[in-house]
Short mmCIF file of C-alpha atoms in Angstrom, two decimals:
data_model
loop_
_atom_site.label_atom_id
_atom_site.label_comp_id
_atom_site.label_asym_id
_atom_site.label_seq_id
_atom_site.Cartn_x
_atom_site.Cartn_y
_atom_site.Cartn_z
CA UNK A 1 -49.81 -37.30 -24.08
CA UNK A 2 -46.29 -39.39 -25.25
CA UNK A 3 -46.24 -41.21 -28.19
CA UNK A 4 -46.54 -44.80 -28.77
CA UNK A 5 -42.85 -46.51 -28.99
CA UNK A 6 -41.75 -47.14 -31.99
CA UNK A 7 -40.87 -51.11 -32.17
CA UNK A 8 -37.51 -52.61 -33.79
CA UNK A 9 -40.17 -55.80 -33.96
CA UNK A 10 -42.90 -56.58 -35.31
CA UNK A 11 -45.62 -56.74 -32.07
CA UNK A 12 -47.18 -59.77 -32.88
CA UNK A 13 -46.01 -62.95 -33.19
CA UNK A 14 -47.29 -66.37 -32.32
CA UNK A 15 -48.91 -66.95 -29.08
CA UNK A 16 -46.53 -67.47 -26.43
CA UNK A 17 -48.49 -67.50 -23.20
CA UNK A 18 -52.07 -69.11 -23.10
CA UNK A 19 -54.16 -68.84 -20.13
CA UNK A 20 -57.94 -70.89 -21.22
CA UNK A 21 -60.58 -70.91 -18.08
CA UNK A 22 -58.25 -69.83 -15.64
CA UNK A 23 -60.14 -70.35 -11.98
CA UNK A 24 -58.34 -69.69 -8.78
CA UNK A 25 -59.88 -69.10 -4.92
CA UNK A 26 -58.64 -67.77 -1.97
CA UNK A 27 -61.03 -70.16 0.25
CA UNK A 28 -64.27 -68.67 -0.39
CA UNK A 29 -62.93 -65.57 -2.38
CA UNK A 30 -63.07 -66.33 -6.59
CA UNK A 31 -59.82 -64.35 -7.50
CA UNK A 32 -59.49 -65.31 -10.66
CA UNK A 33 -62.65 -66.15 -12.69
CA UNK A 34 -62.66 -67.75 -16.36
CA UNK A 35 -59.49 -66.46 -17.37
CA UNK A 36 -58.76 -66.09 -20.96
CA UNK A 37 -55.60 -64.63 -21.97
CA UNK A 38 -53.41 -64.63 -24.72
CA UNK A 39 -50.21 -62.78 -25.22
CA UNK A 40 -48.08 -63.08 -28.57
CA UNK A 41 -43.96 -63.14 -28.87
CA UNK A 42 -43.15 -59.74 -28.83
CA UNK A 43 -45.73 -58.05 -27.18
CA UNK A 44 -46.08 -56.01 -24.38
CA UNK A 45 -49.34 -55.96 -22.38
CA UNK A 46 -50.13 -54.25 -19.10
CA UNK A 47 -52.64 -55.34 -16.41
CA UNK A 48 -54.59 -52.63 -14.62
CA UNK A 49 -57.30 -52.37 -12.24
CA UNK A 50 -58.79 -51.35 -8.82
CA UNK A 51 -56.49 -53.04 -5.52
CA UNK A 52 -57.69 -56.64 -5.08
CA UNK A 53 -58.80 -57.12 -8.84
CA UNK A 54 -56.69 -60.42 -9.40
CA UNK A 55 -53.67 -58.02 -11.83
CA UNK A 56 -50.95 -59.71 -9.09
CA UNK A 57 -52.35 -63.63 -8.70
CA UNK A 58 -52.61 -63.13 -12.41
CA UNK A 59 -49.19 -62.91 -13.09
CA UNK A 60 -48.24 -65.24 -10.46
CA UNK A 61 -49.49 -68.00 -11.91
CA UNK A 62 -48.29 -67.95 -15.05
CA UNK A 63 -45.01 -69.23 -13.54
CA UNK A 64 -46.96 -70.91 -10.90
CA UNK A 65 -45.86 -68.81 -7.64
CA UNK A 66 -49.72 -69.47 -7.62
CA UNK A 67 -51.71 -72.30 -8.19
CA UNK A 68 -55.09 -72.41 -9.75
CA UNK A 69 -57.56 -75.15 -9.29
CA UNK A 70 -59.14 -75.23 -13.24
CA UNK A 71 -57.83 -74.39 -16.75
CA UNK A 72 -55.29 -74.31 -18.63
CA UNK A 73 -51.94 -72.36 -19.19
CA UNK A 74 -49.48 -73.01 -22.16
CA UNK A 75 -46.01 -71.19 -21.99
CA UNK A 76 -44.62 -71.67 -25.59
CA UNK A 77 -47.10 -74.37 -26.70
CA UNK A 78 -46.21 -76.49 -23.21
CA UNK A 79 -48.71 -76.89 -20.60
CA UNK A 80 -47.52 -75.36 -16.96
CA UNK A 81 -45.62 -78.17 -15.22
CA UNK A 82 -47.19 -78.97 -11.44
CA UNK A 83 -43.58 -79.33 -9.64
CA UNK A 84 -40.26 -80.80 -10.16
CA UNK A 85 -37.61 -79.85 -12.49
CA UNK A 86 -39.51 -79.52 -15.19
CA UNK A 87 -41.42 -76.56 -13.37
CA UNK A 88 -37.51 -75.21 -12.70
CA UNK A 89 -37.16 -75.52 -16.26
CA UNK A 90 -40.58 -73.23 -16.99
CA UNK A 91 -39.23 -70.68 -14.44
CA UNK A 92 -35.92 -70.05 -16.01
CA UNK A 93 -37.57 -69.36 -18.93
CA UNK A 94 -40.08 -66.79 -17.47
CA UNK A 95 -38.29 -63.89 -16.21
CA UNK A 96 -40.05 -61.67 -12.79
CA UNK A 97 -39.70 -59.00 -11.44
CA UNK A 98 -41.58 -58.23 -8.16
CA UNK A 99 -42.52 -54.92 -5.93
CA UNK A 100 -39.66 -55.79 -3.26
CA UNK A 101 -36.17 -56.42 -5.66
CA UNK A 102 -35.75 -59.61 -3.87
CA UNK A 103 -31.87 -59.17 -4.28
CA UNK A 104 -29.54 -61.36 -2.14
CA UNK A 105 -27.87 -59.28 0.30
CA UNK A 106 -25.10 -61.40 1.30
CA UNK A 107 -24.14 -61.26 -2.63
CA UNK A 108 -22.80 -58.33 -4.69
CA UNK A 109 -24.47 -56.84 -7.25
CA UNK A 110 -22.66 -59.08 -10.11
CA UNK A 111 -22.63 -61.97 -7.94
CA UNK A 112 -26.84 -61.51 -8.22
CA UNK A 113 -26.67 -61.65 -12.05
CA UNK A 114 -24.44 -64.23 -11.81
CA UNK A 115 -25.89 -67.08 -9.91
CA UNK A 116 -28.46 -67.97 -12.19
CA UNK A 117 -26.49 -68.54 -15.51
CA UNK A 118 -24.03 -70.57 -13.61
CA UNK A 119 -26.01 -72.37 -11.31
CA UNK A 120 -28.73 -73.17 -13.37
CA UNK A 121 -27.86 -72.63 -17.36
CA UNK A 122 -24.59 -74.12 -16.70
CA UNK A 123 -22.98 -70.99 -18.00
CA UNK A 124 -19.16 -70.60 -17.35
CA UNK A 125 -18.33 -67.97 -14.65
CA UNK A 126 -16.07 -65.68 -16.92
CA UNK A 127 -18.76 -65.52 -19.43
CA UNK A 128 -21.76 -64.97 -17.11
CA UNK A 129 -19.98 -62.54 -15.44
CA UNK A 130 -18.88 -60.91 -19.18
CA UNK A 131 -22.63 -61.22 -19.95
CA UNK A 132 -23.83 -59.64 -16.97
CA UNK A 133 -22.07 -56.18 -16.92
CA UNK A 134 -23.20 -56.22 -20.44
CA UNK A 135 -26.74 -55.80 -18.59
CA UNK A 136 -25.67 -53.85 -16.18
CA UNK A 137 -24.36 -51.30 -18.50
CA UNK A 138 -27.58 -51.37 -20.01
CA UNK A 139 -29.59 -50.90 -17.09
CA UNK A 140 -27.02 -48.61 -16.18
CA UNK A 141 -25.45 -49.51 -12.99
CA UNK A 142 -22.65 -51.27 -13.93
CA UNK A 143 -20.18 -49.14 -11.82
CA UNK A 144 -22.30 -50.76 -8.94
CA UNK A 145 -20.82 -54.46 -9.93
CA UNK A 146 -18.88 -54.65 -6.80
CA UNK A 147 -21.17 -53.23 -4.20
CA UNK A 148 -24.17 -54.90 -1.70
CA UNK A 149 -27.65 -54.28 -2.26
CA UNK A 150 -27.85 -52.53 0.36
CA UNK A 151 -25.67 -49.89 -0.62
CA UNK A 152 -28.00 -49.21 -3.76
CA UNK A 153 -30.87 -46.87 -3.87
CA UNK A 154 -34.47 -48.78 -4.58
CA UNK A 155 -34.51 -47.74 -8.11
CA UNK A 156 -31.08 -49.28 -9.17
CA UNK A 157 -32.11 -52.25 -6.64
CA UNK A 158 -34.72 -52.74 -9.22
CA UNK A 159 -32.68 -52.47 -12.21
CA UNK A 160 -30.33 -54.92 -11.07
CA UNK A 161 -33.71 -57.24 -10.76
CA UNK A 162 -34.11 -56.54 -14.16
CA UNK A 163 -30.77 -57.14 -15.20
CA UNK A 164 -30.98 -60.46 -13.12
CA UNK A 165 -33.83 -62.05 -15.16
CA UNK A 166 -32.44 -60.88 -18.21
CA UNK A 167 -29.43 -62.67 -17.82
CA UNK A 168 -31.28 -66.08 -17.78
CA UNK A 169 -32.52 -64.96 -21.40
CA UNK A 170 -36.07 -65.33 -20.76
CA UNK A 171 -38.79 -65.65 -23.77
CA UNK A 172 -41.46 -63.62 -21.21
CA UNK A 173 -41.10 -61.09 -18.46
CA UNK A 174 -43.62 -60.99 -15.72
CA UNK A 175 -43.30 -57.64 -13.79
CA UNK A 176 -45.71 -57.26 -10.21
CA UNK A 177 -45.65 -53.70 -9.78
CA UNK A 178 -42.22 -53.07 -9.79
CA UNK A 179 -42.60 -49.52 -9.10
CA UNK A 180 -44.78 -49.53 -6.02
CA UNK A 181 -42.12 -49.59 -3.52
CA UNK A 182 -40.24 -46.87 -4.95
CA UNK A 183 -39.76 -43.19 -4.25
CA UNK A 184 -41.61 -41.08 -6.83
CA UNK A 185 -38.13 -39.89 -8.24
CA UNK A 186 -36.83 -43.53 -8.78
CA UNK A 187 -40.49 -44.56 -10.65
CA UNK A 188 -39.02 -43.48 -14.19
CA UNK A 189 -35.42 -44.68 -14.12
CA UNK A 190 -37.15 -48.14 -13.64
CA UNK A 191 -39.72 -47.30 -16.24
CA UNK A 192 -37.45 -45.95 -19.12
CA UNK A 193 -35.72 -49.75 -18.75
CA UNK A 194 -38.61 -51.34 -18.94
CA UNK A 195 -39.50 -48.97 -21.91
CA UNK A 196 -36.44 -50.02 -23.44
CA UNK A 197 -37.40 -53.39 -23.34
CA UNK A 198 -40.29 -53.61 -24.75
CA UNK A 199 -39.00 -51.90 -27.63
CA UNK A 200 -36.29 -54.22 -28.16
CA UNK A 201 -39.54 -56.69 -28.32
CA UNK A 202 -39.45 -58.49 -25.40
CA UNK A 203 -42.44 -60.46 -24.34
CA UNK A 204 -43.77 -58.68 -21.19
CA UNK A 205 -46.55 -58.68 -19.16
CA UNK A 206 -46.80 -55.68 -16.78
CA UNK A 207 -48.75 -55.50 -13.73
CA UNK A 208 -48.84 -51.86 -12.90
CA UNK A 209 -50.99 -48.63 -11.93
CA UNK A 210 -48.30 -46.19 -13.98
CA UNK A 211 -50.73 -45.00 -16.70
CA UNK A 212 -48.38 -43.39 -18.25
CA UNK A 213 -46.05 -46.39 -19.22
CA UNK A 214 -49.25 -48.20 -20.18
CA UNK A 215 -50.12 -45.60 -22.55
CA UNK A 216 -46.65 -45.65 -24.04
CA UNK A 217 -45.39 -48.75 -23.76
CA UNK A 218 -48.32 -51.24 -24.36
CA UNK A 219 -49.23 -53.10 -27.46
CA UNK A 220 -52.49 -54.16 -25.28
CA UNK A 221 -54.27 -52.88 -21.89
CA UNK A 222 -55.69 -55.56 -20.13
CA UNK A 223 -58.49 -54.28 -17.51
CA UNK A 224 -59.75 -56.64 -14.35
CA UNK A 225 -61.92 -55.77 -11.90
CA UNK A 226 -63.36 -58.41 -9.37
CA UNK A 227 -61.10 -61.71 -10.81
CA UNK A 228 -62.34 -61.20 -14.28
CA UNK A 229 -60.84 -59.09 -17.42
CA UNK A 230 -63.38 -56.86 -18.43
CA UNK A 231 -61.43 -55.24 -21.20
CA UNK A 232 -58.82 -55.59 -23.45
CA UNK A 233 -57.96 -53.37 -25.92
CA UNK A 234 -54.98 -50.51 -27.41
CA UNK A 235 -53.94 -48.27 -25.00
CA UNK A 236 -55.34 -45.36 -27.07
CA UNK A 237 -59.18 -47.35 -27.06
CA UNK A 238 -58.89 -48.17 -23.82
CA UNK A 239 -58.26 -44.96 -22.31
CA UNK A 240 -60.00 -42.80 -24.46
CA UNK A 241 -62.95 -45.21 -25.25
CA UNK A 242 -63.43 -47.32 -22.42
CA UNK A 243 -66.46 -49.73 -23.09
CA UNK A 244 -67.34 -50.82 -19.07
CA UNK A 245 -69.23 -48.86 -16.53
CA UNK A 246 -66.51 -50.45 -14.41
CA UNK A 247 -63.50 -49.51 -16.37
CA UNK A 248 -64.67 -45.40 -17.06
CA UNK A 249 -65.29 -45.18 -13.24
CA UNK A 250 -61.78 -46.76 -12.60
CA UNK A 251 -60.07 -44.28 -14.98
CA UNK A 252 -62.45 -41.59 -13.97
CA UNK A 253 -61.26 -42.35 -10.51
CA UNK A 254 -57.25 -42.17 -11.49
CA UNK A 255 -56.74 -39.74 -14.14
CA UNK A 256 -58.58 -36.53 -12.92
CA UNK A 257 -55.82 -36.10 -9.80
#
């Protein structure tokens, strides 16, 4: 079993996102049922669960790809803005990452990291660019700066991703299975970044079925089954003391193959 990461912050700070009564249907389907969820500056938690447990609407309404129909959710003491530029505002502030990379492909690689600064932080071009290969040295394709998406492979497609919501300087990152739609060799190069970040003390919240990266890189494990969090607890608890029927059949399920 790997070690917990050592942090260069403290985990817990004050509450960043707030999610109070959260409700949210598909039609007749409850997806997300009395929500309550609060993760601190700094701190990394990961959402697992069974397929169709809510871990994805979840995270996509916290910058309000989804809406919900009751509740509450703060994002740094503000309340989720409904539309408008104020909701443009929230999203530049919440960084996401999703299962496809979501890269354009007309655009190079820099030209990705690029856009966002410029267009919508007002950042001058020589700096955004300067600030960008920074990132993509640290995500470690900046010798792909000049090339099309296309030309990538799917893992350093989804470190440029990475790279691109980093470069808006977000306080949280929201990642939707980033690894799902990648070859089994490319899972850990996009792993050991996100590793990375979350020891550097970024704010994340991690929708994912690696168990591994949840046992190493989590402050928290969040569990849902069914629209509702069942559990929440340390990685070490959760996994070696689940508390749910629900949550030791899951894991029972997953970690004897």
């Amino acid at each position: 079993m790997s070690e917990p990461l050592a942090r260069d912050t403290p985990a817990h700070g004050e509450p960043l996102v707030v999610m109070t009564d959260v409700q949210k249907h598909f039609g007749d389907l409850h997806v997300l049922q009395d929500i309550q969820l609060t993760v601190h500056r700094g701190e990394v938690v990961v959402v697992i669960g069974p397929s169709g447990s809510g871990k994805s609407t979840l995270c996509r309404t916290i910058n309000r790809l989804e809406t919900y129909e009751a509740g509450t959710i703060t994002i740094d003491g503000k309340d989720l803005p409904e539309e408008g530029a104020e909701l443009a505002k929230l999203r530049a502030d919440v960084g996401m990452v999703f299962q496809s990379f979501n890269l354009f492909s007309h655009k190079t690689i820099l030209e990705n990291v690029t856009l966002g600064p410029i267009k919508v932080r007002g950042i001058k071009k020589p700096e955004a660019e300067q600030r960008a290969m920074e990132l993509l040295n640290r995500v470690g394709v900046d010798h792909q700066a000049k090339k099309y998406p296309a030309q990538l492979s799917g893992g350093q497609q989804q470190r440029v991703a990475i790279a691109r919501s980093l470069a808006m300087e977000p306080k949280v990152m929201l990642f939707d299975e980033p690894t799902s739609a990648l070859d089994p060799e490319m899972i850990n190069e996009v792993l050991d970044v996100m590793a990375d970040l979350a020891k550097e003390g970024m704010t994340m919240i991690v929708v994912t079925h690696e168990m591994g990266f949840a046992r190493r890189a989590a402050d928290r494990v969040v569990f849902m089954s069914d629209g509702k969090i069942l559990e929440q607890n340390t990685p070490h608890e959760f996994f070696d003391h689940p508390q749910t029927d629900r949550a030791k059949d899951f894991l029972g399920k997953i970690l004897t193959h």
